[in-house]
Amino acid sequence: MFIYTVKRFALAGLILIVAVTAMFLMIRAVPGDPVSIMLGPRATPELKASLIAQMALDQPIWKQLLIYYGGLLRGDLGIDVFSGRSVVEIVFQQLPYTLEMITLSVVWSATLGIALGAYAAANPNTMIDRIAAAVSVSFVAAPAFVVALLALLIFAVQLQWFPAIGAGEGFWGRLNHLVLPSFAIGLSWVGYIARLVRASMLEVLGEGHIRTARAFGISERRIIMSYALRIAILPVFTVIGVGMGFLLSSAVFTEIVFARPGIGKLVIDSITTRNYPVVMGTVLVSTGLFVLSTAIADLLNALLDPRARSAK
Amino acid sequence: MKLEWTKAPMGRRNFLKTATALGASAALPMGFAGQAMASEGSTLRVRSYGDMSTMDPAHSNGVFDEEIHASVYNKLIQYKPGSEWGWQLDAASMIEQADPTHINFALRDDIGFTNGHGAMTAEDVKFSFERIIADETESPNKPDMGSFSHVEVTGEREGTIVLNEPFAPLWSIALPYITGNIVSKAATEAAGGRIGTDPVAESGPYLRASWSPKEKTVLTRNPDWKGDAPAWDNIEILPIDDENTAEIAFEAGELDFTRVSLGSVERYRAGVPNGGTLLENPSLFYVWLGMNLDHPKLQNPLLRQAIQHAIDVPSILEAAYFGAVEPSTGIIAPGLAGHREAGKVAPAADFARAAELLAESGETNVTLTLDVLNKTTFTTTAQIIQATLAGIGITVEINVLESGAFWDSGNNENLQLVLNRFSMTPDPTYATAWFTTEQAGIWNWENFRNAEFDQLHADAARETDLAKRAEMYIRAQDLMEESGAYRFITHEATPVVHSSGIIPALRPDGLTLLRYFGKS
């Protein structure tokens, strides 16, 4: 397990380096003079020259990349050219907002999705199973941005149950502000996870050890909860791990629609203004999160299912 | 039994709200209730289209910084709320133009800086203005100071602003706008000469209580402010760049004031939710179709004139601006010196004249590219231009660009037609500044070069006689239009909505002057 963990994290590091390098090159390939965009029309040539030097834009790309990685090794992601604040400070100030939104989305969608899937599998081909299937597919098919807008109009404007914008203050205030965004992001995951768990569960329920358990007269409830579900939810970990990338991209539009602070909003604003240091800082952290979550999902999988370890 | 929800003493919506609130209050510990109780005093919640980036006026990035700076700092003079451009005294108790290059001022004796930095003095004014033009400050706002030279301090609270040459925009831009904010010399020097995202010393009717990046800025009443007391105890400024989101927030009762999209104006004309009010203000922005005079395909003046006459501005305004704006006659908006009552080419297209000009030009099989920003308004406008020019036989290929690439078009030698929109401050010199020969290839994407225009631009900035100044700017816009490189479209508009409890204080272009917002 130890060797597997080391290998997995080494791979994660390599993925991170490739992703950050690719992003570094891509952002510089986008048309548009960053200095003119950042400083606006009234900037003097001297001011432009100063900023070019400050951002090392007068250096060849390979040298800029080396400078960037040099800073990275020192834990220095650079300075935001507009506010003069450290990029690390900016990114880590915004990160909790995105993380709490994603976490709540995953928690509620996985809880409901697993319950729905398990219930459907325990009652196959019944009316309940068919209804659960229809509901799950509808959820999967509902685009998150449409759900977000409808949720806003119904629950914020019409019923005024939940706040429409912002992130709130204090624990309960923040939780209250998370309800609609996490609902919008998580809804399609409920359906997806439910279908996944149902299929996986049906497969497990047909296996020998379950038949043996039944032969021993163990209750169906205990078989499902203690034996079948434990194995059937394994694919959910992998899906959630890989799904972090999807959730991070969903965060971009959700943060815009709900006017929430967060990484998604930050990356859009900084790309538009060609704020290279902030773009890179944001990409590094979000890629890191993605790589970390997939690595953790793989490790959990390996921990719970020894076959996954030996397959590597 | 049939339930009559609508006749219930407590409506369904109220019942659900109350039930939810009761349930929540039973379930929640004291934290939530405590938080609600902690929010004392009246709070005004306004939307800003961008987040604050600095508390240093020298490095202000524009309107969203200035909204805050104007509330926590003072200037010698401030813009006056209302429908006509004008200024009123702020930190100055007296200000007068002694001669074309000298302006005497005296400060009020009741304005002090926070954090123990003492009373505001003429030294603070001198420091604030001179640091904007100092090279080491690297202020992008330096051009707003024009021919400002220095401030002579003649007393503790008295001084004289000295100009190198007369500069009319001093009264409309330099003093009442971004560069006019007075900061504490002692506090700024103690901070190393540059103010970051936290204020070092404030003096206005409000103090910046907190800033949560990308979420909100909170201003709170300055207890030491001796001037007219502001109406609101707290102001929350929420950065929301999407107008539709802001409208939803307003309708949900989470905002008291916001700009709304032009597409929503018709809906709000029929009624603003929650007893609110719609105000339709003009705007200073200007939108036009530009033609690159340096491009080989656009060398023929008759072809350019044909394009001018073939573009139907009313159709554009109806389709892209939902009929909520008026056509423009140039780059200077109504209400400013130099606004033209009518342009040389009427807003409505004259297809017969356009076809005639095209035939005269001898150009055939004309195909042109039109660069536009990736915003619905501009792409719709481009499609209408494409359709109308097709009517006289000119083929237009639309090139939609992301903002970064679009705003770099000055470096695009292949630029042919471009749909453009510039922002503006309330002085005509700010409009003409971008179309001088010096700006060709930088912000003058049409590469319009005209010696008379350049001279008019320079002279008008020095001219203090308003009528003469207006004539100069009218002539300058005539020259632009005669070149055939411009088809003026609109100045847009600034529609805003506000809730029933507030009296907004706005500049004539609809931008906020938060310190003057009142209660109804």
PDB file of N, CA, C and O in Angstrom, chain A residues 22-86:
ATOM      1  N   ALA A  22       1.432  23.633 -19.374  1.00  0.00           N
ATOM      2  CA  ALA A  22       0.532  23.824 -20.524  1.00  0.00           C
ATOM      3  C   ALA A  22      -0.250  25.123 -20.363  1.00  0.00           C
ATOM      4  O   ALA A  22      -0.382  25.914 -21.304  1.00  0.00           O
ATOM      5  N   MET A  23      -0.742  25.368 -19.162  1.00  0.00           N
ATOM      6  CA  MET A  23      -1.532  26.583 -18.919  1.00  0.00           C
ATOM      7  C   MET A  23      -0.658  27.834 -19.073  1.00  0.00           C
ATOM      8  O   MET A  23      -1.095  28.842 -19.626  1.00  0.00           O
ATOM      9  N   PHE A  24       0.562  27.743 -18.596  1.00  0.00           N
ATOM     10  CA  PHE A  24       1.499  28.861 -18.686  1.00  0.00           C
ATOM     11  C   PHE A  24       1.704  29.254 -20.165  1.00  0.00           C
ATOM     12  O   PHE A  24       1.689  30.428 -20.517  1.00  0.00           O
ATOM     13  N   LEU A  25       1.865  28.238 -20.994  1.00  0.00           N
ATOM     14  CA  LEU A  25       2.110  28.502 -22.423  1.00  0.00           C
ATOM     15  C   LEU A  25       0.820  28.967 -23.112  1.00  0.00           C
ATOM     16  O   LEU A  25       0.845  29.860 -23.953  1.00  0.00           O
ATOM     17  N   MET A  26      -0.293  28.354 -22.726  1.00  0.00           N
ATOM     18  CA  MET A  26      -1.567  28.697 -23.376  1.00  0.00           C
ATOM     19  C   MET A  26      -1.979  30.143 -23.104  1.00  0.00           C
ATOM     20  O   MET A  26      -2.403  30.851 -24.007  1.00  0.00           O
ATOM     21  N   ILE A  27      -1.851  30.585 -21.873  1.00  0.00           N
ATOM     22  CA  ILE A  27      -2.285  31.943 -21.537  1.00  0.00           C
ATOM     23  C   ILE A  27      -1.447  32.975 -22.286  1.00  0.00           C
ATOM     24  O   ILE A  27      -1.936  34.032 -22.679  1.00  0.00           O
ATOM     25  N   ARG A  28      -0.199  32.625 -22.546  1.00  0.00           N
ATOM     26  CA  ARG A  28       0.650  33.558 -23.304  1.00  0.00           C
ATOM     27  C   ARG A  28       0.389  33.495 -24.803  1.00  0.00           C
ATOM     28  O   ARG A  28       0.798  34.379 -25.544  1.00  0.00           O
ATOM     29  N   ALA A  29      -0.271  32.425 -25.227  1.00  0.00           N
ATOM     30  CA  ALA A  29      -0.588  32.311 -26.657  1.00  0.00           C
ATOM     31  C   ALA A  29      -1.887  33.035 -27.008  1.00  0.00           C
ATOM     32  O   ALA A  29      -2.177  33.297 -28.170  1.00  0.00           O
ATOM     33  N   VAL A  30      -2.657  33.396 -25.976  1.00  0.00           N
ATOM     34  CA  VAL A  30      -3.927  34.087 -26.227  1.00  0.00           C
ATOM     35  C   VAL A  30      -3.621  35.480 -26.770  1.00  0.00           C
ATOM     36  O   VAL A  30      -2.757  36.179 -26.243  1.00  0.00           O
ATOM     37  N   PRO A  31      -4.317  35.890 -27.847  1.00  0.00           N
ATOM     38  CA  PRO A  31      -4.023  37.213 -28.405  1.00  0.00           C
ATOM     39  C   PRO A  31      -4.387  38.337 -27.440  1.00  0.00           C
ATOM     40  O   PRO A  31      -5.280  38.183 -26.602  1.00  0.00           O
ATOM     41  N   GLY A  32      -3.696  39.454 -27.568  1.00  0.00           N
ATOM     42  CA  GLY A  32      -3.979  40.605 -26.708  1.00  0.00           C
ATOM     43  C   GLY A  32      -2.774  40.970 -25.873  1.00  0.00           C
ATOM     44  O   GLY A  32      -2.214  40.107 -25.195  1.00  0.00           O
ATOM     45  N   ASP A  33      -2.388  42.249 -25.954  1.00  0.00           N
ATOM     46  CA  ASP A  33      -1.245  42.721 -25.185  1.00  0.00           C
ATOM     47  C   ASP A  33      -1.649  42.853 -23.717  1.00  0.00           C
ATOM     48  O   ASP A  33      -2.468  43.708 -23.372  1.00  0.00           O
ATOM     49  N   PRO A  34      -1.096  42.007 -22.831  1.00  0.00           N
ATOM     50  CA  PRO A  34      -1.561  42.018 -21.438  1.00  0.00           C
ATOM     51  C   PRO A  34      -1.354  43.357 -20.747  1.00  0.00           C
ATOM     52  O   PRO A  34      -2.178  43.771 -19.945  1.00  0.00           O
ATOM     53  N   VAL A  35      -0.258  44.019 -21.064  1.00  0.00           N
ATOM     54  CA  VAL A  35       0.049  45.272 -20.362  1.00  0.00           C
ATOM     55  C   VAL A  35      -0.969  46.360 -20.710  1.00  0.00           C
ATOM     56  O   VAL A  35      -1.456  47.081 -19.830  1.00  0.00           O
ATOM     57  N   SER A  36      -1.309  46.474 -21.991  1.00  0.00           N
ATOM     58  CA  SER A  36      -2.304  47.477 -22.393  1.00  0.00           C
ATOM     59  C   SER A  36      -3.649  47.171 -21.762  1.00  0.00           C
ATOM     60  O   SER A  36      -4.366  48.072 -21.328  1.00  0.00           O
ATOM     61  N   ILE A  37      -4.000  45.888 -21.727  1.00  0.00           N
ATOM     62  CA  ILE A  37      -5.301  45.507 -21.151  1.00  0.00           C
ATOM     63  C   ILE A  37      -5.323  45.810 -19.661  1.00  0.00           C
ATOM     64  O   ILE A  37      -6.289  46.339 -19.132  1.00  0.00           O
ATOM     65  N   MET A  38      -4.222  45.518 -18.992  1.00  0.00           N
ATOM     66  CA  MET A  38      -4.175  45.717 -17.546  1.00  0.00           C
ATOM     67  C   MET A  38      -4.170  47.194 -17.166  1.00  0.00           C
ATOM     68  O   MET A  38      -4.857  47.600 -16.236  1.00  0.00           O
ATOM     69  N   LEU A  39      -3.402  47.972 -17.901  1.00  0.00           N
ATOM     70  CA  LEU A  39      -3.240  49.365 -17.484  1.00  0.00           C
ATOM     71  C   LEU A  39      -4.275  50.306 -18.078  1.00  0.00           C
ATOM     72  O   LEU A  39      -4.441  51.424 -17.602  1.00  0.00           O
ATOM     73  N   GLY A  40      -4.944  49.872 -19.123  1.00  0.00           N
ATOM     74  CA  GLY A  40      -5.978  50.719 -19.704  1.00  0.00           C
ATOM     75  C   GLY A  40      -5.407  51.770 -20.627  1.00  0.00           C
ATOM     76  O   GLY A  40      -4.185  51.864 -20.822  1.00  0.00           O
ATOM     77  N   PRO A  41      -6.294  52.587 -21.185  1.00  0.00           N
ATOM     78  CA  PRO A  41      -5.892  53.504 -22.240  1.00  0.00           C
ATOM     79  C   PRO A  41      -4.964  54.631 -21.803  1.00  0.00           C
ATOM     80  O   PRO A  41      -4.236  55.183 -22.607  1.00  0.00           O
ATOM     81  N   ARG A  42      -5.003  54.983 -20.521  1.00  0.00           N
ATOM     82  CA  ARG A  42      -4.273  56.173 -20.118  1.00  0.00           C
ATOM     83  C   ARG A  42      -2.844  55.907 -19.670  1.00  0.00           C
ATOM     84  O   ARG A  42      -2.156  56.806 -19.212  1.00  0.00           O
ATOM     85  N   ALA A  43      -2.406  54.662 -19.771  1.00  0.00           N
ATOM     86  CA  ALA A  43      -1.060  54.339 -19.295  1.00  0.00           C
ATOM     87  C   ALA A  43       0.011  54.969 -20.171  1.00  0.00           C
ATOM     88  O   ALA A  43      -0.085  54.963 -21.392  1.00  0.00           O
ATOM     89  N   THR A  44       1.013  55.507 -19.531  1.00  0.00           N
ATOM     90  CA  THR A  44       2.128  56.104 -20.275  1.00  0.00           C
ATOM     91  C   THR A  44       3.074  54.996 -20.739  1.00  0.00           C
ATOM     92  O   THR A  44       3.104  53.911 -20.140  1.00  0.00           O
ATOM     93  N   PRO A  45       3.881  55.244 -21.778  1.00  0.00           N
ATOM     94  CA  PRO A  45       4.847  54.230 -22.222  1.00  0.00           C
ATOM     95  C   PRO A  45       5.802  53.809 -21.107  1.00  0.00           C
ATOM     96  O   PRO A  45       6.178  52.648 -21.009  1.00  0.00           O
ATOM     97  N   GLU A  46       6.174  54.758 -20.234  1.00  0.00           N
ATOM     98  CA  GLU A  46       7.089  54.436 -19.127  1.00  0.00           C
ATOM     99  C   GLU A  46       6.440  53.433 -18.169  1.00  0.00           C
ATOM    100  O   GLU A  46       7.080  52.488 -17.709  1.00  0.00           O
ATOM    101  N   LEU A  47       5.142  53.670 -17.919  1.00  0.00           N
ATOM    102  CA  LEU A  47       4.425  52.795 -16.999  1.00  0.00           C
ATOM    103  C   LEU A  47       4.298  51.393 -17.596  1.00  0.00           C
ATOM    104  O   LEU A  47       4.463  50.386 -16.899  1.00  0.00           O
ATOM    105  N   LYS A  48       4.038  51.364 -18.905  1.00  0.00           N
ATOM    106  CA  LYS A  48       3.932  50.059 -19.577  1.00  0.00           C
ATOM    107  C   LYS A  48       5.266  49.311 -19.485  1.00  0.00           C
ATOM    108  O   LYS A  48       5.303  48.114 -19.185  1.00  0.00           O
ATOM    109  N   ALA A  49       6.349  50.058 -19.750  1.00  0.00           N
ATOM    110  CA  ALA A  49       7.678  49.426 -19.713  1.00  0.00           C
ATOM    111  C   ALA A  49       7.977  48.893 -18.316  1.00  0.00           C
ATOM    112  O   ALA A  49       8.536  47.798 -18.162  1.00  0.00           O
ATOM    113  N   SER A  50       7.569  49.651 -17.319  1.00  0.00           N
ATOM    114  CA  SER A  50       7.814  49.237 -15.936  1.00  0.00           C
ATOM    115  C   SER A  50       7.077  47.933 -15.621  1.00  0.00           C
ATOM    116  O   SER A  50       7.632  47.025 -15.000  1.00  0.00           O
ATOM    117  N   LEU A  51       5.835  47.849 -16.072  1.00  0.00           N
ATOM    118  CA  LEU A  51       5.041  46.651 -15.787  1.00  0.00           C
ATOM    119  C   LEU A  51       5.569  45.441 -16.558  1.00  0.00           C
ATOM    120  O   LEU A  51       5.593  44.316 -16.037  1.00  0.00           O
ATOM    121  N   ILE A  52       6.013  45.702 -17.800  1.00  0.00           N
ATOM    122  CA  ILE A  52       6.579  44.605 -18.602  1.00  0.00           C
ATOM    123  C   ILE A  52       7.791  44.012 -17.880  1.00  0.00           C
ATOM    124  O   ILE A  52       7.934  42.799 -17.760  1.00  0.00           O
ATOM    125  N   ALA A  53       8.627  44.912 -17.350  1.00  0.00           N
ATOM    126  CA  ALA A  53       9.820  44.437 -16.638  1.00  0.00           C
ATOM    127  C   ALA A  53       9.420  43.708 -15.354  1.00  0.00           C
ATOM    128  O   ALA A  53       9.956  42.645 -15.030  1.00  0.00           O
ATOM    129  N   GLN A  54       8.443  44.271 -14.659  1.00  0.00           N
ATOM    130  CA  GLN A  54       7.993  43.684 -13.396  1.00  0.00           C
ATOM    131  C   GLN A  54       7.451  42.272 -13.596  1.00  0.00           C
ATOM    132  O   GLN A  54       7.668  41.386 -12.781  1.00  0.00           O
ATOM    133  N   MET A  55       6.757  42.074 -14.728  1.00  0.00           N
ATOM    134  CA  MET A  55       6.165  40.758 -14.991  1.00  0.00           C
ATOM    135  C   MET A  55       7.084  39.864 -15.819  1.00  0.00           C
ATOM    136  O   MET A  55       6.692  38.768 -16.217  1.00  0.00           O
ATOM    137  N   ALA A  56       8.285  40.362 -16.099  1.00  0.00           N
ATOM    138  CA  ALA A  56       9.286  39.619 -16.888  1.00  0.00           C
ATOM    139  C   ALA A  56       8.785  39.275 -18.281  1.00  0.00           C
ATOM    140  O   ALA A  56       9.214  38.295 -18.883  1.00  0.00           O
ATOM    141  N   LEU A  57       7.877  40.102 -18.808  1.00  0.00           N
ATOM    142  CA  LEU A  57       7.326  39.813 -20.138  1.00  0.00           C
ATOM    143  C   LEU A  57       8.313  40.136 -21.251  1.00  0.00           C
ATOM    144  O   LEU A  57       8.097  39.784 -22.409  1.00  0.00           O
ATOM    145  N   ASP A  58       9.407  40.821 -20.889  1.00  0.00           N
ATOM    146  CA  ASP A  58      10.426  41.124 -21.890  1.00  0.00           C
ATOM    147  C   ASP A  58      11.415  39.960 -22.036  1.00  0.00           C
ATOM    148  O   ASP A  58      12.318  39.995 -22.862  1.00  0.00           O
ATOM    149  N   GLN A  59      11.218  38.929 -21.256  1.00  0.00           N
ATOM    150  CA  GLN A  59      12.107  37.759 -21.314  1.00  0.00           C
ATOM    151  C   GLN A  59      11.521  36.704 -22.255  1.00  0.00           C
ATOM    152  O   GLN A  59      10.306  36.673 -22.458  1.00  0.00           O
ATOM    153  N   PRO A  60      12.399  35.826 -22.808  1.00  0.00           N
ATOM    154  CA  PRO A  60      11.850  34.732 -23.626  1.00  0.00           C
ATOM    155  C   PRO A  60      10.943  33.826 -22.775  1.00  0.00           C
ATOM    156  O   PRO A  60      11.120  33.748 -21.559  1.00  0.00           O
ATOM    157  N   ILE A  61      10.021  33.147 -23.460  1.00  0.00           N
ATOM    158  CA  ILE A  61       9.020  32.324 -22.751  1.00  0.00           C
ATOM    159  C   ILE A  61       9.679  31.299 -21.818  1.00  0.00           C
ATOM    160  O   ILE A  61       9.249  31.123 -20.677  1.00  0.00           O
ATOM    161  N   TRP A  62      10.732  30.632 -22.328  1.00  0.00           N
ATOM    162  CA  TRP A  62      11.345  29.586 -21.506  1.00  0.00           C
ATOM    163  C   TRP A  62      11.907  30.169 -20.213  1.00  0.00           C
ATOM    164  O   TRP A  62      11.849  29.560 -19.155  1.00  0.00           O
ATOM    165  N   LYS A  63      12.412  31.415 -20.330  1.00  0.00           N
ATOM    166  CA  LYS A  63      12.978  32.047 -19.139  1.00  0.00           C
ATOM    167  C   LYS A  63      11.858  32.454 -18.165  1.00  0.00           C
ATOM    168  O   LYS A  63      11.998  32.329 -16.950  1.00  0.00           O
ATOM    169  N   GLN A  64      10.744  32.912 -18.759  1.00  0.00           N
ATOM    170  CA  GLN A  64       9.595  33.267 -17.918  1.00  0.00           C
ATOM    171  C   GLN A  64       9.116  32.033 -17.146  1.00  0.00           C
ATOM    172  O   GLN A  64       8.755  32.106 -15.976  1.00  0.00           O
ATOM    173  N   LEU A  65       9.129  30.890 -17.852  1.00  0.00           N
ATOM    174  CA  LEU A  65       8.688  29.641 -17.222  1.00  0.00           C
ATOM    175  C   LEU A  65       9.629  29.245 -16.081  1.00  0.00           C
ATOM    176  O   LEU A  65       9.179  28.837 -14.998  1.00  0.00           O
ATOM    177  N   LEU A  66      10.931  29.414 -16.323  1.00  0.00           N
ATOM    178  CA  LEU A  66      11.907  29.082 -15.278  1.00  0.00           C
ATOM    179  C   LEU A  66      11.726  29.990 -14.069  1.00  0.00           C
ATOM    180  O   LEU A  66      11.770  29.537 -12.916  1.00  0.00           O
ATOM    181  N   ILE A  67      11.501  31.283 -14.364  1.00  0.00           N
ATOM    182  CA  ILE A  67      11.291  32.245 -13.265  1.00  0.00           C
ATOM    183  C   ILE A  67      10.061  31.831 -12.464  1.00  0.00           C
ATOM    184  O   ILE A  67      10.068  31.860 -11.237  1.00  0.00           O
ATOM    185  N   TYR A  68       9.015  31.411 -13.202  1.00  0.00           N
ATOM    186  CA  TYR A  68       7.783  31.024 -12.528  1.00  0.00           C
ATOM    187  C   TYR A  68       8.011  29.817 -11.621  1.00  0.00           C
ATOM    188  O   TYR A  68       7.611  29.805 -10.458  1.00  0.00           O
ATOM    189  N   TYR A  69       8.689  28.795 -12.180  1.00  0.00           N
ATOM    190  CA  TYR A  69       8.925  27.593 -11.370  1.00  0.00           C
ATOM    191  C   TYR A  69       9.874  27.884 -10.209  1.00  0.00           C
ATOM    192  O   TYR A  69       9.760  27.286  -9.131  1.00  0.00           O
ATOM    193  N   GLY A  70      10.819  28.795 -10.433  1.00  0.00           N
ATOM    194  CA  GLY A  70      11.723  29.208  -9.345  1.00  0.00           C
ATOM    195  C   GLY A  70      10.912  29.787  -8.197  1.00  0.00           C
ATOM    196  O   GLY A  70      11.118  29.441  -7.021  1.00  0.00           O
ATOM    197  N   GLY A  71       9.967  30.662  -8.534  1.00  0.00           N
ATOM    198  CA  GLY A  71       9.103  31.263  -7.514  1.00  0.00           C
ATOM    199  C   GLY A  71       8.248  30.215  -6.828  1.00  0.00           C
ATOM    200  O   GLY A  71       8.062  30.226  -5.609  1.00  0.00           O
ATOM    201  N   LEU A  72       7.783  29.280  -7.647  1.00  0.00           N
ATOM    202  CA  LEU A  72       6.906  28.223  -7.131  1.00  0.00           C
ATOM    203  C   LEU A  72       7.626  27.380  -6.074  1.00  0.00           C
ATOM    204  O   LEU A  72       7.061  27.053  -5.028  1.00  0.00           O
ATOM    205  N   LEU A  73       8.884  27.085  -6.354  1.00  0.00           N
ATOM    206  CA  LEU A  73       9.655  26.290  -5.394  1.00  0.00           C
ATOM    207  C   LEU A  73       9.854  27.034  -4.085  1.00  0.00           C
ATOM    208  O   LEU A  73      10.004  26.435  -3.024  1.00  0.00           O
ATOM    209  N   ARG A  74       9.862  28.375  -4.177  1.00  0.00           N
ATOM    210  CA  ARG A  74      10.009  29.183  -2.952  1.00  0.00           C
ATOM    211  C   ARG A  74       8.643  29.480  -2.317  1.00  0.00           C
ATOM    212  O   ARG A  74       8.560  30.225  -1.345  1.00  0.00           O
ATOM    213  N   GLY A  75       7.591  28.944  -2.919  1.00  0.00           N
ATOM    214  CA  GLY A  75       6.240  29.202  -2.398  1.00  0.00           C
ATOM    215  C   GLY A  75       5.731  30.565  -2.782  1.00  0.00           C
ATOM    216  O   GLY A  75       4.800  31.090  -2.178  1.00  0.00           O
ATOM    217  N   ASP A  76       6.354  31.176  -3.799  1.00  0.00           N
ATOM    218  CA  ASP A  76       5.974  32.524  -4.220  1.00  0.00           C
ATOM    219  C   ASP A  76       5.252  32.435  -5.563  1.00  0.00           C
ATOM    220  O   ASP A  76       5.854  32.114  -6.586  1.00  0.00           O
ATOM    221  N   LEU A  77       3.963  32.725  -5.559  1.00  0.00           N
ATOM    222  CA  LEU A  77       3.197  32.660  -6.818  1.00  0.00           C
ATOM    223  C   LEU A  77       3.125  34.020  -7.497  1.00  0.00           C
ATOM    224  O   LEU A  77       2.426  34.189  -8.489  1.00  0.00           O
ATOM    225  N   GLY A  78       3.817  34.990  -6.955  1.00  0.00           N
ATOM    226  CA  GLY A  78       3.830  36.311  -7.585  1.00  0.00           C
ATOM    227  C   GLY A  78       2.891  37.299  -6.907  1.00  0.00           C
ATOM    228  O   GLY A  78       2.303  37.005  -5.869  1.00  0.00           O
ATOM    229  N   ILE A  79       2.770  38.443  -7.559  1.00  0.00           N
ATOM    230  CA  ILE A  79       1.994  39.554  -7.005  1.00  0.00           C
ATOM    231  C   ILE A  79       0.905  39.943  -8.010  1.00  0.00           C
ATOM    232  O   ILE A  79       1.150  40.010  -9.208  1.00  0.00           O
ATOM    233  N   ASP A  80      -0.277  40.200  -7.504  1.00  0.00           N
ATOM    234  CA  ASP A  80      -1.354  40.692  -8.360  1.00  0.00           C
ATOM    235  C   ASP A  80      -0.987  42.102  -8.826  1.00  0.00           C
ATOM    236  O   ASP A  80      -0.762  42.985  -8.001  1.00  0.00           O
ATOM    237  N   VAL A  81      -0.950  42.286 -10.138  1.00  0.00           N
ATOM    238  CA  VAL A  81      -0.479  43.568 -10.657  1.00  0.00           C
ATOM    239  C   VAL A  81      -1.430  44.725 -10.348  1.00  0.00           C
ATOM    240  O   VAL A  81      -1.022  45.869 -10.349  1.00  0.00           O
ATOM    241  N   PHE A  82      -2.690  44.442 -10.088  1.00  0.00           N
ATOM    242  CA  PHE A  82      -3.644  45.531  -9.817  1.00  0.00           C
ATOM    243  C   PHE A  82      -3.582  45.995  -8.365  1.00  0.00           C
ATOM    244  O   PHE A  82      -3.490  47.176  -8.083  1.00  0.00           O
ATOM    245  N   SER A  83      -3.667  45.045  -7.455  1.00  0.00           N
ATOM    246  CA  SER A  83      -3.770  45.426  -6.046  1.00  0.00           C
ATOM    247  C   SER A  83      -2.442  45.371  -5.313  1.00  0.00           C
ATOM    248  O   SER A  83      -2.323  45.889  -4.217  1.00  0.00           O
ATOM    249  N   GLY A  84      -1.440  44.738  -5.928  1.00  0.00           N
ATOM    250  CA  GLY A  84      -0.150  44.598  -5.257  1.00  0.00           C
ATOM    251  C   GLY A  84      -0.180  43.526  -4.171  1.00  0.00           C
ATOM    252  O   GLY A  84       0.772  43.384  -3.415  1.00  0.00           O
ATOM    253  N   ARG A  85      -1.274  42.763  -4.096  1.00  0.00           N
ATOM    254  CA  ARG A  85      -1.369  41.726  -3.070  1.00  0.00           C
ATOM    255  C   ARG A  85      -0.735  40.435  -3.559  1.00  0.00           C
ATOM    256  O   ARG A  85      -0.645  40.188  -4.759  1.00  0.00           O
ATOM    257  N   SER A  86      -0.328  39.616  -2.606  1.00  0.00           N
ATOM    258  CA  SER A  86       0.279  38.333  -2.959  1.00  0.00           C
ATOM    259  C   SER A  86      -0.790  37.416  -3.574  1.00  0.00           C
ATOM    260  O   SER A  86      -1.920  37.342  -3.086  1.00  0.00           O
TER     261      SER A  86
END
